[in-house]
Amino acid sequence: MKIERVILRKAKMRLLQPFRTSFGVEQDKEFIIVQLEGEGLTGWSECVAMDVPFYSYETVVTAWSILKEYLVPLVLEKPLDHPREIMERAGFIRGHQMAKAAMECALWDFYARSRGESLAQALGGSKDQVEVGVSVGIQPTVDDLLNQVEGFLEEGYRKIKVKIEPGNELKPLAAIRERFGDIPLMADANSAYSLDDIDILKQLDQFDLIMIEQPLAYDDIFDHAKLQAQLDTPVCLDESVHSLRDAEAAVELGACQIINIKIGRVGGLAASKDIHDFCLENGIDVWCGGMLESGIGRCFNLAIASLPGFKIPGDTSGSDRYWQEDIIDPPVTMAAPGLVTVPTGLGLGHRVRPERIEEITEHEETFTQS
Ligand code: OSB
Ligand code: MG
């Protein structure tokens, strides 16, 4: 793969509804779009770093800097045979998984297109369709929450994930169980609790949740192991797994029974596949999380979720759960209730819309071989 030109764009897209979690509110999604060009081919990706370091230390600004100063020169420097090579070349950069993942994913799109394959084929995916759930933000009132959940259940989503925070968990979860019965339900705390909250966390066992996602600190594995030992509900890690090594440590310590794999958080598709393979061998369930991606990132999520170990419905909802108008054509939609088709076209598999990208771009820079 000979990359001759790289275009970085800083874009902004308004969410249909503000998305509230225990860490803050997101209304306008700000993100970076990566475009690679060479050999008459193009590779696209998006970077999931957010505008504010609520979820992780990376932001749009730090990711732009790491891409521009290091990753772009590394791909322009000399040809690559496989997307994995960028992670070796970038091995001297500590952390910054989301910036690295953005470059690696663009290389995967380019690579798959160069081989005449879809991303899922290039990754060795085995499913034609993936089951999808929906992540519901914290609502102003329990009634608002019930209305949202009702709508999503009617649309056919196969898992309901509700965001919780201290003081805002027992009542909403009880209300959902009372109204909707035995639906596939889970909660995501985004690191809002500590072991001091053990009494509340234990009370969550009564709701028969599929899992509780990242209850404790964003950088913790050890306390999660102490918590899991005291809970019946499976603990799922999100924020604190950045690599296969983190996953191995978490599993060996008994810190979780489930891992939410996010391509950006773990540094790309190759790392996602490695974590998936490790978890499949060790009886740990995995599923594909989301970062409120545009259609571009959504296609990558669908491709990784086509691997056989992704058995729990992902946060890979259709475009219409987030956007008035997506940047890919056609947008991601459910083929049947709760099922999204894994794209089969070349690379990410949906046409990227240049005119729509131009509309949402606030700043762009082009880099060529020097
Ligand atoms: O913790 O999974 C999370 C969105 C942004 C940052 C973190 C998280 C989320 C979500 C939404 O839960 C998932 C999605 O619908 O893309
Ligand atoms: Mg989460």
Short mmCIF file of C-alpha atoms and ligand atoms in Angstrom, two decimals:
data_model
loop_
_atom_site.label_atom_id
_atom_site.label_comp_id
_atom_site.label_asym_id
_atom_site.label_seq_id
_atom_site.Cartn_x
_atom_site.Cartn_y
_atom_site.Cartn_z
CA MET A 1 0.00 0.00 0.00
CA LYS A 2 1.60 3.21 -1.18
CA ILE A 3 -0.11 6.15 0.49
CA GLU A 4 0.54 9.35 -1.47
CA ARG A 5 -1.79 11.82 0.16
CA VAL A 6 -3.52 12.16 3.53
CA ILE A 7 -6.38 14.54 4.26
CA LEU A 8 -7.38 15.25 7.84
CA ARG A 9 -10.71 16.96 8.47
CA LYS A 10 -12.15 18.30 11.71
CA ALA A 11 -15.93 17.88 11.46
CA LYS A 12 -18.99 18.61 13.56
CA MET A 13 -22.40 16.93 13.45
CA ARG A 14 -25.44 17.64 15.61
CA LEU A 15 -26.95 14.67 17.44
CA LEU A 16 -30.74 14.34 17.14
CA GLN A 17 -30.92 14.32 20.95
CA PRO A 18 -28.36 15.40 23.54
CA PHE A 19 -26.67 12.29 24.98
CA ARG A 20 -26.20 12.43 28.76
CA THR A 21 -23.97 10.09 30.76
CA SER A 22 -22.54 10.22 34.27
CA PHE A 23 -19.58 12.16 32.80
CA GLY A 24 -21.43 14.90 30.92
CA VAL A 25 -23.63 15.83 27.96
CA GLU A 26 -22.85 15.59 24.27
CA GLN A 27 -24.99 17.53 21.78
CA ASP A 28 -22.64 18.25 18.89
CA LYS A 29 -20.28 15.49 17.94
CA GLU A 30 -16.86 16.86 17.01
CA PHE A 31 -14.54 14.38 15.35
CA ILE A 32 -11.71 13.84 12.89
CA ILE A 33 -12.17 12.17 9.50
CA VAL A 34 -9.08 10.54 7.96
CA GLN A 35 -8.80 10.09 4.19
CA LEU A 36 -5.87 8.23 2.61
CA GLU A 37 -5.14 8.28 -1.12
CA GLY A 38 -2.71 6.32 -3.30
CA GLU A 39 -2.58 3.81 -6.15
CA GLY A 40 -5.94 5.18 -7.34
CA LEU A 41 -7.57 3.98 -4.10
CA THR A 42 -9.01 5.73 -1.06
CA GLY A 43 -9.22 4.69 2.60
CA TRP A 44 -11.56 6.36 5.09
CA SER A 45 -11.93 6.31 8.86
CA GLU A 46 -13.07 8.45 11.74
CA CYS A 47 -11.40 9.09 15.07
CA VAL A 48 -13.63 8.54 18.12
CA ALA A 49 -11.80 10.96 20.44
CA MET A 50 -14.35 13.42 21.83
CA ASP A 51 -14.08 17.21 22.11
CA VAL A 52 -13.75 17.04 25.92
CA PRO A 53 -11.65 14.44 27.84
CA PHE A 54 -14.71 13.06 29.68
CA TYR A 55 -14.40 9.44 28.59
CA SER A 56 -10.63 9.24 28.08
CA TYR A 57 -7.68 11.63 28.08
CA GLU A 58 -7.69 11.84 24.29
CA THR A 59 -9.52 14.71 22.64
CA VAL A 60 -10.02 15.93 19.07
CA VAL A 61 -7.07 18.28 19.60
CA THR A 62 -4.65 15.67 20.99
CA ALA A 63 -5.62 13.16 18.30
CA TRP A 64 -5.17 15.77 15.57
CA SER A 65 -1.71 16.53 16.93
CA ILE A 66 -0.62 12.86 17.13
CA LEU A 67 -2.00 12.19 13.65
CA LYS A 68 -0.41 15.25 12.08
CA GLU A 69 2.97 15.13 13.83
CA TYR A 70 3.59 11.37 13.84
CA LEU A 71 1.07 9.04 12.20
CA VAL A 72 0.66 10.89 8.90
CA PRO A 73 4.46 11.10 8.33
CA LEU A 74 4.75 7.39 9.25
CA VAL A 75 2.28 6.28 6.57
CA LEU A 76 3.70 8.63 3.93
CA GLU A 77 7.30 7.57 4.67
CA LYS A 78 7.28 4.19 2.90
CA PRO A 79 4.75 1.63 1.64
CA LEU A 80 3.10 -0.88 3.99
CA ASP A 81 2.07 -4.47 3.25
CA HIS A 82 -0.55 -4.75 6.01
CA PRO A 83 -2.46 -2.37 8.33
CA ARG A 84 -0.85 -4.03 11.38
CA GLU A 85 2.49 -2.51 10.32
CA ILE A 86 1.43 0.98 11.30
CA MET A 87 1.16 -0.14 14.93
CA GLU A 88 4.74 -1.44 14.81
CA ARG A 89 5.95 1.78 13.20
CA ALA A 90 4.04 3.81 15.78
CA GLY A 91 5.19 1.65 18.68
CA PHE A 92 7.31 4.47 20.11
CA ILE A 93 4.18 6.58 20.71
CA ARG A 94 2.83 5.75 24.14
CA GLY A 95 -0.94 5.59 24.43
CA HIS A 96 -3.09 7.70 22.09
CA GLN A 97 -4.98 4.57 21.04
CA MET A 98 -7.81 6.52 19.39
CA ALA A 99 -5.45 8.49 17.16
CA LYS A 100 -3.58 5.29 16.25
CA ALA A 101 -6.85 3.41 15.64
CA ALA A 102 -8.04 6.13 13.26
CA MET A 103 -4.95 5.69 11.08
CA GLU A 104 -5.02 1.91 11.34
CA CYS A 105 -8.71 1.76 10.38
CA ALA A 106 -8.16 3.99 7.33
CA LEU A 107 -5.38 1.58 6.30
CA TRP A 108 -7.75 -1.39 6.76
CA ASP A 109 -10.34 0.28 4.52
CA PHE A 110 -7.62 0.95 1.91
CA TYR A 111 -6.24 -2.60 2.29
CA ALA A 112 -9.64 -4.27 1.96
CA ARG A 113 -10.44 -2.20 -1.15
CA SER A 114 -7.05 -3.05 -2.68
CA ARG A 115 -7.86 -6.76 -2.25
CA GLY A 116 -11.38 -6.42 -3.62
CA GLU A 117 -12.82 -7.37 -0.23
CA SER A 118 -15.19 -5.96 2.36
CA LEU A 119 -13.72 -5.05 5.75
CA ALA A 120 -15.53 -8.01 7.33
CA GLN A 121 -13.95 -10.36 4.77
CA ALA A 122 -10.50 -8.87 5.32
CA LEU A 123 -10.94 -9.40 9.08
CA GLY A 124 -12.26 -12.94 8.78
CA GLY A 125 -15.78 -12.10 9.94
CA SER A 126 -18.32 -14.89 9.75
CA LYS A 127 -21.73 -13.29 10.26
CA ASP A 128 -23.91 -11.65 7.60
CA GLN A 129 -25.96 -9.76 10.16
CA VAL A 130 -25.29 -8.61 13.70
CA GLU A 131 -27.70 -8.16 16.57
CA VAL A 132 -27.99 -4.61 17.82
CA GLY A 133 -29.04 -2.92 21.01
CA VAL A 134 -29.27 0.72 21.98
CA SER A 135 -27.57 2.87 24.60
CA VAL A 136 -30.05 5.22 26.28
CA GLY A 137 -28.69 8.38 27.88
CA ILE A 138 -29.73 9.62 31.33
CA GLN A 139 -33.18 11.21 30.98
CA PRO A 140 -34.66 14.17 32.85
CA THR A 141 -37.38 11.98 34.41
CA VAL A 142 -38.24 8.29 34.77
CA ASP A 143 -41.24 8.85 32.49
CA ASP A 144 -38.97 10.21 29.77
CA LEU A 145 -36.78 7.14 30.17
CA LEU A 146 -39.76 4.76 29.93
CA ASN A 147 -40.95 6.53 26.79
CA GLN A 148 -37.53 6.23 25.19
CA VAL A 149 -37.20 2.56 26.08
CA GLU A 150 -40.70 1.84 24.78
CA GLY A 151 -39.85 3.42 21.42
CA PHE A 152 -36.60 1.49 21.10
CA LEU A 153 -38.26 -1.80 22.01
CA GLU A 154 -40.91 -1.11 19.35
CA GLU A 155 -38.12 -0.56 16.82
CA GLY A 156 -36.83 -4.03 17.71
CA TYR A 157 -33.58 -3.30 19.53
CA ARG A 158 -32.38 -6.51 21.20
CA LYS A 159 -30.68 -5.01 24.23
CA ILE A 160 -31.44 -1.90 26.22
CA LYS A 161 -28.47 -0.26 27.94
CA VAL A 162 -29.26 2.54 30.33
CA LYS A 163 -26.77 5.03 31.63
CA ILE A 164 -26.74 5.30 35.41
CA GLU A 165 -25.10 7.52 38.01
CA PRO A 166 -25.15 7.57 41.82
CA GLY A 167 -28.68 8.25 43.04
CA ASN A 168 -30.08 7.64 39.58
CA GLU A 169 -30.07 3.88 39.24
CA LEU A 170 -32.47 1.95 41.53
CA LYS A 171 -35.63 3.86 40.61
CA PRO A 172 -35.10 3.95 36.83
CA LEU A 173 -34.10 0.27 36.67
CA ALA A 174 -37.01 -0.78 38.88
CA ALA A 175 -39.40 1.23 36.70
CA ILE A 176 -38.09 -0.41 33.52
CA ARG A 177 -38.42 -3.93 34.99
CA GLU A 178 -41.89 -3.17 36.25
CA ARG A 179 -43.12 -1.77 32.95
CA PHE A 180 -41.32 -3.99 30.40
CA GLY A 181 -40.67 -7.19 32.34
CA ASP A 182 -37.92 -9.54 31.34
CA ILE A 183 -36.28 -7.55 28.51
CA PRO A 184 -32.50 -7.84 27.85
CA LEU A 185 -31.32 -4.99 30.08
CA MET A 186 -27.96 -3.66 31.27
CA ALA A 187 -26.54 -0.54 32.90
CA ASP A 188 -23.44 1.55 32.14
CA ALA A 189 -22.04 3.70 34.95
CA ASN A 190 -19.08 5.21 33.08
CA SER A 191 -16.88 5.04 36.21
CA ALA A 192 -19.26 6.92 38.49
CA TYR A 193 -18.97 4.63 41.55
CA SER A 194 -16.30 3.44 43.96
CA LEU A 195 -16.08 0.47 46.31
CA ASP A 196 -17.59 2.76 48.97
CA ASP A 197 -20.85 2.38 47.02
CA ILE A 198 -20.85 -1.40 47.45
CA ASP A 199 -24.30 -1.41 49.10
CA ILE A 200 -25.96 0.26 46.13
CA LEU A 201 -24.00 -1.83 43.64
CA LYS A 202 -25.11 -5.03 45.39
CA GLN A 203 -28.72 -3.89 45.19
CA LEU A 204 -28.40 -3.87 41.41
CA ASP A 205 -28.25 -7.68 41.51
CA GLN A 206 -32.03 -7.71 42.04
CA PHE A 207 -32.59 -6.42 38.47
CA ASP A 208 -31.05 -9.43 36.70
CA LEU A 209 -28.99 -7.22 34.44
CA ILE A 210 -27.03 -8.84 31.60
CA MET A 211 -24.10 -6.87 33.00
CA ILE A 212 -23.00 -3.69 34.66
CA GLU A 213 -20.51 -1.79 32.52
CA GLN A 214 -17.52 0.05 34.04
CA PRO A 215 -18.94 0.81 37.48
CA LEU A 216 -15.56 1.84 38.98
CA ALA A 217 -12.70 4.16 38.05
CA TYR A 218 -11.75 4.62 34.41
CA ASP A 219 -8.19 3.49 35.08
CA ASP A 220 -8.96 0.65 37.49
CA ILE A 221 -8.82 -3.11 37.07
CA PHE A 222 -7.97 -4.19 40.63
CA ASP A 223 -11.03 -2.79 42.43
CA HIS A 224 -13.28 -4.23 39.72
CA ALA A 225 -11.93 -7.67 40.69
CA LYS A 226 -12.90 -7.02 44.31
CA LEU A 227 -16.32 -5.86 43.17
CA GLN A 228 -16.96 -8.79 40.82
CA ALA A 229 -16.24 -11.18 43.72
CA GLN A 230 -19.16 -9.62 45.61
CA LEU A 231 -21.69 -9.29 42.78
CA ASP A 232 -23.86 -11.82 40.97
CA THR A 233 -24.24 -9.43 38.05
CA PRO A 234 -21.43 -9.84 35.50
CA VAL A 235 -19.05 -6.87 35.43
CA CYS A 236 -18.14 -5.61 31.94
CA LEU A 237 -15.09 -3.43 31.41
CA ASP A 238 -15.10 -0.54 28.95
CA GLU A 239 -12.90 2.47 29.89
CA SER A 240 -10.08 0.52 31.55
CA VAL A 241 -9.15 -1.90 28.73
CA HIS A 242 -6.78 -0.32 26.19
CA SER A 243 -4.92 -3.35 24.91
CA LEU A 244 -4.77 -7.14 24.83
CA ARG A 245 -2.48 -6.91 27.86
CA ASP A 246 -5.14 -5.05 29.83
CA ALA A 247 -7.70 -7.68 28.80
CA GLU A 248 -5.39 -10.47 29.93
CA ALA A 249 -4.78 -8.78 33.28
CA ALA A 250 -8.50 -8.18 33.81
CA VAL A 251 -9.40 -11.79 33.03
CA GLU A 252 -6.62 -13.25 35.17
CA LEU A 253 -7.60 -11.03 38.11
CA GLY A 254 -11.30 -11.88 37.70
CA ALA A 255 -12.14 -8.22 37.20
CA CYS A 256 -14.86 -8.90 34.62
CA GLN A 257 -16.83 -11.59 32.85
CA ILE A 258 -17.50 -9.51 29.76
CA ILE A 259 -15.48 -6.98 27.75
CA ASN A 260 -16.90 -4.17 25.65
CA ILE A 261 -14.57 -3.92 22.65
CA LYS A 262 -14.29 -0.46 21.13
CA ILE A 263 -11.94 -0.25 18.17
CA GLY A 264 -10.78 3.27 19.05
CA ARG A 265 -10.14 2.56 22.73
CA VAL A 266 -7.92 -0.47 22.04
CA GLY A 267 -5.89 1.01 19.18
CA GLY A 268 -7.53 -0.47 16.10
CA LEU A 269 -9.06 -3.45 14.35
CA ALA A 270 -6.07 -5.76 14.74
CA ALA A 271 -6.02 -5.22 18.52
CA SER A 272 -9.82 -5.66 18.63
CA LYS A 273 -9.48 -8.98 16.84
CA ASP A 274 -6.65 -10.07 19.18
CA ILE A 275 -8.78 -9.27 22.25
CA HIS A 276 -11.75 -11.05 20.66
CA ASP A 277 -9.63 -14.17 20.00
CA PHE A 278 -8.23 -14.17 23.54
CA CYS A 279 -11.69 -13.76 25.10
CA LEU A 280 -13.22 -16.46 22.89
CA GLU A 281 -10.50 -18.91 24.04
CA ASN A 282 -10.99 -17.97 27.68
CA GLY A 283 -14.77 -18.02 27.93
CA ILE A 284 -15.14 -14.25 28.25
CA ASP A 285 -18.04 -12.73 26.32
CA VAL A 286 -17.39 -9.71 24.15
CA TRP A 287 -19.61 -7.22 22.39
CA CYS A 288 -19.04 -4.13 20.29
CA GLY A 289 -19.54 -0.80 22.01
CA GLY A 290 -20.03 2.54 20.33
CA MET A 291 -18.79 6.12 20.56
CA LEU A 292 -21.74 7.83 18.84
CA GLU A 293 -19.98 7.28 15.53
CA SER A 294 -20.95 8.73 12.18
CA GLY A 295 -21.68 6.21 9.46
CA ILE A 296 -17.98 5.74 8.72
CA GLY A 297 -17.07 4.49 12.19
CA ARG A 298 -20.33 2.56 12.36
CA CYS A 299 -19.29 0.42 9.36
CA PHE A 300 -16.03 -0.51 11.11
CA ASN A 301 -18.02 -1.53 14.20
CA LEU A 302 -20.29 -3.74 12.10
CA ALA A 303 -17.27 -5.38 10.46
CA ILE A 304 -15.58 -6.26 13.77
CA ALA A 305 -18.91 -7.40 15.26
CA SER A 306 -19.16 -9.96 12.44
CA LEU A 307 -16.47 -12.06 14.18
CA PRO A 308 -17.96 -15.15 15.86
CA GLY A 309 -17.19 -14.21 19.49
CA PHE A 310 -19.41 -11.10 19.40
CA LYS A 311 -22.44 -12.81 20.86
CA ILE A 312 -24.08 -10.00 22.82
CA PRO A 313 -25.97 -7.30 20.84
CA GLY A 314 -23.76 -4.22 20.29
CA ASP A 315 -24.26 -0.48 20.71
CA THR A 316 -24.21 -0.42 16.92
CA SER A 317 -27.64 1.11 16.36
CA GLY A 318 -28.86 2.45 13.02
CA SER A 319 -27.81 5.92 11.79
CA ASP A 320 -31.31 7.26 12.49
CA ARG A 321 -30.82 6.81 16.23
CA TYR A 322 -28.20 9.60 16.06
CA TRP A 323 -28.35 11.66 12.85
CA GLN A 324 -30.77 13.60 10.70
CA GLU A 325 -28.47 12.94 7.75
CA ASP A 326 -25.48 10.60 7.79
CA ILE A 327 -22.22 10.97 5.83
CA ILE A 328 -22.55 7.58 4.13
CA ASP A 329 -25.02 6.38 1.54
CA PRO A 330 -27.11 4.43 2.27
CA PRO A 331 -27.16 5.10 6.03
CA VAL A 332 -26.96 2.14 8.42
CA THR A 333 -30.45 0.72 8.95
CA MET A 334 -31.97 -2.34 10.53
CA ALA A 335 -32.64 -5.05 7.95
CA ALA A 336 -35.07 -6.76 10.33
CA PRO A 337 -36.00 -5.88 13.93
CA GLY A 338 -32.74 -5.76 15.92
CA LEU A 339 -30.56 -6.90 13.05
CA VAL A 340 -28.13 -4.84 10.98
CA THR A 341 -26.56 -6.27 7.83
CA VAL A 342 -22.77 -6.39 7.80
CA PRO A 343 -21.71 -4.33 4.75
CA THR A 344 -20.57 -6.49 1.81
CA GLY A 345 -19.33 -3.76 -0.54
CA LEU A 346 -15.63 -2.94 -0.93
CA GLY A 347 -13.86 -1.72 2.22
CA LEU A 348 -16.25 -0.12 4.71
CA GLY A 349 -18.95 -0.98 2.21
CA HIS A 350 -21.13 2.13 2.05
CA ARG A 351 -20.43 5.10 -0.24
CA VAL A 352 -18.87 8.02 1.61
CA ARG A 353 -20.68 11.26 0.64
CA PRO A 354 -18.09 13.96 -0.24
CA GLU A 355 -20.75 16.71 -0.40
CA ARG A 356 -22.03 15.89 3.08
CA ILE A 357 -18.47 15.72 4.43
CA GLU A 358 -17.79 19.15 2.99
CA GLU A 359 -20.89 20.51 4.78
CA ILE A 360 -19.76 19.31 8.20
CA THR A 361 -16.02 20.09 7.83
CA GLU A 362 -14.74 23.03 9.84
CA HIS A 363 -11.05 22.68 9.06
CA GLU A 364 -8.96 20.50 6.76
CA GLU A 365 -5.30 19.91 6.01
CA THR A 366 -3.69 17.89 3.20
CA PHE A 367 -0.32 16.16 3.53
CA THR A 368 1.79 14.69 0.72
CA GLN A 369 5.13 12.91 0.51
CA SER A 370 7.95 15.40 0.93
O1 OSB B 1 -19.57 4.32 27.68
O2 OSB B 1 -20.23 3.16 26.06
C1 OSB B 1 -19.98 4.28 26.53
C2 OSB B 1 -20.94 7.04 24.08
C3 OSB B 1 -19.85 7.88 24.20
C4 OSB B 1 -18.84 7.56 25.08
C5 OSB B 1 -18.93 6.40 25.84
C6 OSB B 1 -20.02 5.54 25.74
C7 OSB B 1 -21.06 5.89 24.85
C8 OSB B 1 -22.28 5.10 24.70
C9 OSB B 1 -23.06 5.26 23.43
O3 OSB B 1 -22.72 4.37 25.56
C10 OSB B 1 -22.82 4.15 22.49
C11 OSB B 1 -23.34 4.48 21.10
O4 OSB B 1 -24.55 4.46 20.92
O5 OSB B 1 -22.53 4.76 20.20
MG MG B 2 -19.41 2.35 28.38
#
